[in-house]
Every structure is written in structure tokens, then in C-alpha cells.
């Protein structure tokens, strides 16, 4: 299959990349959890992290990163519910799309922002316009009217994190650690 052959699903991992991923996961969880009382619920760095992770680590790692982030966060804060499945599924889709897009697109701030805008609109449409009407019997009009300010705040957060966090994480994941033999001068 062309996706596997081109490395979109999996990318070789080393311990440096795994450490960076673990620290990123913990940082995002801490940001979402500890700032919960003072931040808007949709201003979070998860999407900004998924873009470089999808490019540098592949779709499977990106999906696991996203889904585990949602599942663990909900377990600690609100408990699991139908919203957990909707959010995790939407982020899994966004993770796969990010892996495909950034396999072909360069890691620039503008690409991160552009994909972030599109992914935020897709995520909010999949979750905000379905969870309320389908799972809580909310009218589509009420869901849409409530979703507009939510999505605007979500877009502001996505753009800011894509401008700042995505390039930093992309560089960290792209960096290959030097081996001991490469850092020592050649003997004469």
C-alpha cells in the first residue's frame, strides 16, 4: 500500500523521540488540567502537537497520542461519556489527516496554521454539531449558535499554538541525537 510504503503510518522511533513525545504528552495534560479553572475549554495545545507528531512519528503514534490524551484527561476530570468517544474519534481522524498532509507539506508556520484552521473547523463540526443534537437531543440551530463563539475561541488558540508550539516540537522531533562515535574526532 502506498501509505505504508511512503512512511505515513509509521516512522522509525528512537529513544530521544520517545522522550520528547512523553514530555509533550505530560506537558499538554498538565496545561489542560492545571489551567482548567482559568482557561477556555477549547484553548489547548493538543492539535498543535499532533501536526509535527504526525509528520515526524507517523499516523499510528499521532492517533495513540491524541486518543490517550482525551481518554486520560476525561477520566481525571469529567469522567468518560459519549463525548469522550466523539472527541477521541475526531482527534484520531485529525491525526491521520495531519500525517498525510505533513508527509507532503513542509513544516512551516503557515502550513501549521493553515492545517490548524481546517482541522479545528472539522473537529468542531464533527463534535459540536453532532454530540449535542444526537446525544443530548439539542436542536441543530441551538448547537450551531452555541458552536460559533466556541469555534472562534478554538481557532484563536489553534492559530497561536500552531505559530509557537508546532515549529518548536517539529524541530525537537526532527533532531537526531548524535551517537558517541559521531561526536568523537576520528583517530589518526
PDB file of C-alpha atoms in Angstrom:
ATOM      1  CA  UNK A   1       0.000   0.000   0.000  1.00  0.00           C
ATOM      2  CA  UNK A   2       1.369   3.437  -0.905  1.00  0.00           C
ATOM      3  CA  UNK A   3       0.695   4.966   2.518  1.00  0.00           C
ATOM      4  CA  UNK A   4       2.814   2.374   4.317  1.00  0.00           C
ATOM      5  CA  UNK A   5       5.467   2.445   1.598  1.00  0.00           C
ATOM      6  CA  UNK A   6       5.844   6.194   1.982  1.00  0.00           C
ATOM      7  CA  UNK A   7       6.106   6.094   5.768  1.00  0.00           C
ATOM      8  CA  UNK A   8       2.873   7.865   6.670  1.00  0.00           C
ATOM      9  CA  UNK A   9       1.633   5.223   9.083  1.00  0.00           C
ATOM     10  CA  UNK A  10       4.867   4.534  10.894  1.00  0.00           C
ATOM     11  CA  UNK A  11       8.213   6.235  11.195  1.00  0.00           C
ATOM     12  CA  UNK A  12      11.217   4.696  12.962  1.00  0.00           C
ATOM     13  CA  UNK A  13      11.414   5.906  16.553  1.00  0.00           C
ATOM     14  CA  UNK A  14      14.438   6.362  18.760  1.00  0.00           C
ATOM     15  CA  UNK A  15      14.607   6.961  22.493  1.00  0.00           C
ATOM     16  CA  UNK A  16      15.088  10.696  22.014  1.00  0.00           C
ATOM     17  CA  UNK A  17      11.844  10.940  20.033  1.00  0.00           C
ATOM     18  CA  UNK A  18      10.022   8.774  22.556  1.00  0.00           C
ATOM     19  CA  UNK A  19      11.234  11.015  25.381  1.00  0.00           C
ATOM     20  CA  UNK A  20      10.123  14.129  23.513  1.00  0.00           C
ATOM     21  CA  UNK A  21       6.711  12.568  22.895  1.00  0.00           C
ATOM     22  CA  UNK A  22       6.334  11.593  26.557  1.00  0.00           C
ATOM     23  CA  UNK A  23       7.294  15.066  27.779  1.00  0.00           C
ATOM     24  CA  UNK A  24       4.946  16.654  25.252  1.00  0.00           C
ATOM     25  CA  UNK A  25       2.064  14.410  26.351  1.00  0.00           C
ATOM     26  CA  UNK A  26       2.684  15.248  30.009  1.00  0.00           C
ATOM     27  CA  UNK A  27       3.019  18.956  29.232  1.00  0.00           C
ATOM     28  CA  UNK A  28      -0.262  19.037  27.334  1.00  0.00           C
ATOM     29  CA  UNK A  29      -2.021  17.128  30.097  1.00  0.00           C
ATOM     30  CA  UNK A  30      -0.619  19.489  32.731  1.00  0.00           C
ATOM     31  CA  UNK A  31      -1.625  22.541  30.684  1.00  0.00           C
ATOM     32  CA  UNK A  32      -5.167  21.250  30.227  1.00  0.00           C
ATOM     33  CA  UNK A  33      -5.548  20.045  33.828  1.00  0.00           C
ATOM     34  CA  UNK A  34      -3.875  22.711  35.933  1.00  0.00           C
ATOM     35  CA  UNK A  35      -5.179  25.665  33.933  1.00  0.00           C
ATOM     36  CA  UNK A  36      -8.694  24.219  33.800  1.00  0.00           C
ATOM     37  CA  UNK A  37     -10.203  26.855  36.127  1.00  0.00           C
ATOM     38  CA  UNK A  38      -8.806  29.813  34.169  1.00  0.00           C
ATOM     39  CA  UNK A  39      -8.675  28.804  30.506  1.00  0.00           C
ATOM     40  CA  UNK A  40     -11.348  28.498  27.848  1.00  0.00           C
ATOM     41  CA  UNK A  41     -12.218  24.809  27.433  1.00  0.00           C
ATOM     42  CA  UNK A  42     -11.191  24.759  23.806  1.00  0.00           C
ATOM     43  CA  UNK A  43      -7.877  26.611  24.063  1.00  0.00           C
ATOM     44  CA  UNK A  44      -5.369  23.805  24.326  1.00  0.00           C
ATOM     45  CA  UNK A  45      -2.171  22.699  22.583  1.00  0.00           C
ATOM     46  CA  UNK A  46      -3.225  19.184  21.521  1.00  0.00           C
ATOM     47  CA  UNK A  47      -3.798  19.958  17.838  1.00  0.00           C
ATOM     48  CA  UNK A  48      -0.559  21.949  17.659  1.00  0.00           C
ATOM     49  CA  UNK A  49       1.304  18.880  18.915  1.00  0.00           C
ATOM     50  CA  UNK A  50      -0.463  16.419  16.602  1.00  0.00           C
ATOM     51  CA  UNK A  51       0.755  18.136  13.435  1.00  0.00           C
ATOM     52  CA  UNK A  52       4.511  17.653  13.980  1.00  0.00           C
ATOM     53  CA  UNK A  53       3.941  14.294  15.673  1.00  0.00           C
ATOM     54  CA  UNK A  54       2.007  13.112  12.628  1.00  0.00           C
ATOM     55  CA  UNK A  55       4.818  14.261  10.357  1.00  0.00           C
ATOM     56  CA  UNK A  56       7.760  13.002  12.393  1.00  0.00           C
ATOM     57  CA  UNK A  57       6.358   9.908  14.139  1.00  0.00           C
ATOM     58  CA  UNK A  58       3.596   8.740  11.793  1.00  0.00           C
ATOM     59  CA  UNK A  59      -0.150   8.332  11.942  1.00  0.00           C
ATOM     60  CA  UNK A  60      -0.269   5.480  14.453  1.00  0.00           C
ATOM     61  CA  UNK A  61       1.795   7.327  17.040  1.00  0.00           C
ATOM     62  CA  UNK A  62      -0.210  10.501  16.446  1.00  0.00           C
ATOM     63  CA  UNK A  63      -3.534   8.665  16.866  1.00  0.00           C
ATOM     64  CA  UNK A  64      -2.377   6.951  20.073  1.00  0.00           C
ATOM     65  CA  UNK A  65      -1.085  10.288  21.379  1.00  0.00           C
ATOM     66  CA  UNK A  66      -4.402  12.048  20.665  1.00  0.00           C
ATOM     67  CA  UNK A  67      -6.753   9.321  21.860  1.00  0.00           C
ATOM     68  CA  UNK A  68      -4.801   8.655  25.058  1.00  0.00           C
ATOM     69  CA  UNK A  69      -4.717  12.377  25.788  1.00  0.00           C
ATOM     70  CA  UNK A  70      -8.507  12.644  25.518  1.00  0.00           C
ATOM     71  CA  UNK A  71      -9.258   9.399  27.384  1.00  0.00           C
ATOM     72  CA  UNK A  72      -6.927  10.088  30.313  1.00  0.00           C
ATOM     73  CA  UNK A  73      -7.975  13.734  30.621  1.00  0.00           C
ATOM     74  CA  UNK A  74     -11.669  12.831  30.670  1.00  0.00           C
ATOM     75  CA  UNK A  75     -11.023  10.048  33.187  1.00  0.00           C
ATOM     76  CA  UNK A  76      -9.381  12.527  35.555  1.00  0.00           C
ATOM     77  CA  UNK A  77     -11.764  15.464  35.072  1.00  0.00           C
ATOM     78  CA  UNK A  78     -15.309  14.787  33.891  1.00  0.00           C
ATOM     79  CA  UNK A  79     -15.405  11.033  33.599  1.00  0.00           C
ATOM     80  CA  UNK A  80     -15.931   9.085  30.413  1.00  0.00           C
ATOM     81  CA  UNK A  81     -19.007   9.563  28.352  1.00  0.00           C
ATOM     82  CA  UNK A  82     -20.248   9.734  24.805  1.00  0.00           C
ATOM     83  CA  UNK A  83     -18.298  12.995  24.420  1.00  0.00           C
ATOM     84  CA  UNK A  84     -15.066  11.076  25.090  1.00  0.00           C
ATOM     85  CA  UNK A  85     -15.746   8.766  22.166  1.00  0.00           C
ATOM     86  CA  UNK A  86     -16.698  11.688  19.906  1.00  0.00           C
ATOM     87  CA  UNK A  87     -13.653  13.783  20.830  1.00  0.00           C
ATOM     88  CA  UNK A  88     -11.223  10.858  20.642  1.00  0.00           C
ATOM     89  CA  UNK A  89     -12.629   9.764  17.284  1.00  0.00           C
ATOM     90  CA  UNK A  90     -12.465  13.279  15.847  1.00  0.00           C
ATOM     91  CA  UNK A  91      -8.886  13.756  17.071  1.00  0.00           C
ATOM     92  CA  UNK A  92      -7.941  10.338  15.649  1.00  0.00           C
ATOM     93  CA  UNK A  93      -9.237  11.451  12.248  1.00  0.00           C
ATOM     94  CA  UNK A  94      -7.393  14.777  12.522  1.00  0.00           C
ATOM     95  CA  UNK A  95      -4.219  12.870  13.467  1.00  0.00           C
ATOM     96  CA  UNK A  96      -4.383  10.702  10.360  1.00  0.00           C
ATOM     97  CA  UNK A  97      -5.109  13.718   8.159  1.00  0.00           C
ATOM     98  CA  UNK A  98      -2.177  15.605   9.708  1.00  0.00           C
ATOM     99  CA  UNK A  99       0.140  12.681   9.000  1.00  0.00           C
ATOM    100  CA  UNK A 100      -0.934  12.553   5.371  1.00  0.00           C
ATOM    101  CA  UNK A 101      -0.856  16.322   4.851  1.00  0.00           C
ATOM    102  CA  UNK A 102       2.520  16.896   6.508  1.00  0.00           C
ATOM    103  CA  UNK A 103       4.059  13.923   4.743  1.00  0.00           C
ATOM    104  CA  UNK A 104       3.817  16.046   1.598  1.00  0.00           C
ATOM    105  CA  UNK A 105       3.843  19.597   3.021  1.00  0.00           C
ATOM    106  CA  UNK A 106       6.872  21.312   4.563  1.00  0.00           C
ATOM    107  CA  UNK A 107       6.925  22.127   8.271  1.00  0.00           C
ATOM    108  CA  UNK A 108       6.371  25.869   8.087  1.00  0.00           C
ATOM    109  CA  UNK A 109       4.392  28.091  10.393  1.00  0.00           C
ATOM    110  CA  UNK A 110       1.952  28.887   7.601  1.00  0.00           C
ATOM    111  CA  UNK A 111       1.313  25.201   6.900  1.00  0.00           C
ATOM    112  CA  UNK A 112       0.810  24.551  10.611  1.00  0.00           C
ATOM    113  CA  UNK A 113      -1.617  27.489  10.859  1.00  0.00           C
ATOM    114  CA  UNK A 114      -3.468  26.556   7.665  1.00  0.00           C
ATOM    115  CA  UNK A 115      -3.892  22.930   8.662  1.00  0.00           C
ATOM    116  CA  UNK A 116      -4.771  24.018  12.210  1.00  0.00           C
ATOM    117  CA  UNK A 117      -7.612  26.191  10.941  1.00  0.00           C
ATOM    118  CA  UNK A 118      -9.021  23.453   8.728  1.00  0.00           C
ATOM    119  CA  UNK A 119      -8.619  20.786  11.394  1.00  0.00           C
ATOM    120  CA  UNK A 120     -10.268  22.974  14.039  1.00  0.00           C
ATOM    121  CA  UNK A 121     -13.265  23.600  11.801  1.00  0.00           C
ATOM    122  CA  UNK A 122     -13.528  19.881  11.011  1.00  0.00           C
ATOM    123  CA  UNK A 123     -13.143  18.862  14.669  1.00  0.00           C
ATOM    124  CA  UNK A 124     -15.704  21.391  15.886  1.00  0.00           C
ATOM    125  CA  UNK A 125     -18.170  20.386  13.158  1.00  0.00           C
ATOM    126  CA  UNK A 126     -17.760  16.694  13.986  1.00  0.00           C
ATOM    127  CA  UNK A 127     -18.077  17.181  17.730  1.00  0.00           C
ATOM    128  CA  UNK A 128     -20.085  20.351  18.304  1.00  0.00           C
ATOM    129  CA  UNK A 129     -22.714  19.768  15.662  1.00  0.00           C
ATOM    130  CA  UNK A 130     -23.191  16.075  16.422  1.00  0.00           C
ATOM    131  CA  UNK A 131     -22.743  15.495  20.156  1.00  0.00           C
ATOM    132  CA  UNK A 132     -25.417  17.987  21.235  1.00  0.00           C
ATOM    133  CA  UNK A 133     -28.096  17.096  18.679  1.00  0.00           C
ATOM    134  CA  UNK A 134     -27.519  13.331  18.588  1.00  0.00           C
ATOM    135  CA  UNK A 135     -26.561  12.517  22.158  1.00  0.00           C
ATOM    136  CA  UNK A 136     -28.317  15.250  24.146  1.00  0.00           C
ATOM    137  CA  UNK A 137     -31.319  15.980  21.847  1.00  0.00           C
ATOM    138  CA  UNK A 138     -30.291  19.594  21.319  1.00  0.00           C
ATOM    139  CA  UNK A 139     -31.673  21.304  18.222  1.00  0.00           C
ATOM    140  CA  UNK A 140     -29.211  21.787  15.355  1.00  0.00           C
ATOM    141  CA  UNK A 141     -29.890  25.546  15.451  1.00  0.00           C
ATOM    142  CA  UNK A 142     -29.035  25.742  19.152  1.00  0.00           C
ATOM    143  CA  UNK A 143     -25.909  23.644  18.588  1.00  0.00           C
ATOM    144  CA  UNK A 144     -24.814  25.874  15.706  1.00  0.00           C
ATOM    145  CA  UNK A 145     -25.449  29.103  17.622  1.00  0.00           C
ATOM    146  CA  UNK A 146     -23.518  27.814  20.629  1.00  0.00           C
ATOM    147  CA  UNK A 147     -20.751  26.473  18.432  1.00  0.00           C
ATOM    148  CA  UNK A 148     -19.920  29.801  16.757  1.00  0.00           C
ATOM    149  CA  UNK A 149     -18.266  31.558  19.739  1.00  0.00           C
ATOM    150  CA  UNK A 150     -16.745  28.263  20.862  1.00  0.00           C
ATOM    151  CA  UNK A 151     -15.163  27.706  17.435  1.00  0.00           C
ATOM    152  CA  UNK A 152     -13.913  31.301  17.223  1.00  0.00           C
ATOM    153  CA  UNK A 153     -12.069  30.874  20.542  1.00  0.00           C
ATOM    154  CA  UNK A 154     -10.874  27.458  19.413  1.00  0.00           C
ATOM    155  CA  UNK A 155      -9.474  28.983  16.213  1.00  0.00           C
ATOM    156  CA  UNK A 156      -7.593  31.679  18.133  1.00  0.00           C
ATOM    157  CA  UNK A 157      -5.995  29.033  20.356  1.00  0.00           C
ATOM    158  CA  UNK A 158      -5.215  26.759  17.405  1.00  0.00           C
ATOM    159  CA  UNK A 159      -3.547  29.576  15.474  1.00  0.00           C
ATOM    160  CA  UNK A 160      -1.460  30.773  18.419  1.00  0.00           C
ATOM    161  CA  UNK A 161      -0.280  27.287  19.360  1.00  0.00           C
ATOM    162  CA  UNK A 162       0.403  26.436  15.690  1.00  0.00           C
ATOM    163  CA  UNK A 163       2.576  29.527  15.381  1.00  0.00           C
ATOM    164  CA  UNK A 164       4.559  28.865  18.560  1.00  0.00           C
ATOM    165  CA  UNK A 165       4.403  25.224  19.694  1.00  0.00           C
ATOM    166  CA  UNK A 166       4.225  23.314  16.402  1.00  0.00           C
ATOM    167  CA  UNK A 167       7.559  24.596  14.988  1.00  0.00           C
ATOM    168  CA  UNK A 168       9.353  24.011  18.306  1.00  0.00           C
ATOM    169  CA  UNK A 169       8.065  20.453  18.624  1.00  0.00           C
ATOM    170  CA  UNK A 170       8.752  19.783  14.941  1.00  0.00           C
ATOM    171  CA  UNK A 171      12.403  20.781  15.377  1.00  0.00           C
ATOM    172  CA  UNK A 172      12.699  18.665  18.534  1.00  0.00           C
ATOM    173  CA  UNK A 173      11.267  15.588  16.818  1.00  0.00           C
ATOM    174  CA  UNK A 174      13.321  16.137  13.665  1.00  0.00           C
ATOM    175  CA  UNK A 175      16.594  16.383  15.559  1.00  0.00           C
ATOM    176  CA  UNK A 176      18.557  13.175  15.530  1.00  0.00           C
ATOM    177  CA  UNK A 177      20.720  12.683  18.609  1.00  0.00           C
ATOM    178  CA  UNK A 178      24.422  12.338  17.952  1.00  0.00           C
ATOM    179  CA  UNK A 179      25.899   8.949  18.617  1.00  0.00           C
ATOM    180  CA  UNK A 180      29.065   8.620  20.676  1.00  0.00           C
ATOM    181  CA  UNK A 181      31.099   7.705  17.626  1.00  0.00           C
ATOM    182  CA  UNK A 182      29.817  10.688  15.639  1.00  0.00           C
ATOM    183  CA  UNK A 183      30.674  13.177  18.376  1.00  0.00           C
ATOM    184  CA  UNK A 184      34.253  11.973  18.877  1.00  0.00           C
ATOM    185  CA  UNK A 185      37.021  13.014  16.487  1.00  0.00           C
ATOM    186  CA  UNK A 186      38.385  10.362  14.191  1.00  0.00           C
ATOM    187  CA  UNK A 187      41.622   8.802  15.359  1.00  0.00           C
ATOM    188  CA  UNK A 188      44.696   9.222  13.203  1.00  0.00           C
TER     189      UNK A 188
END
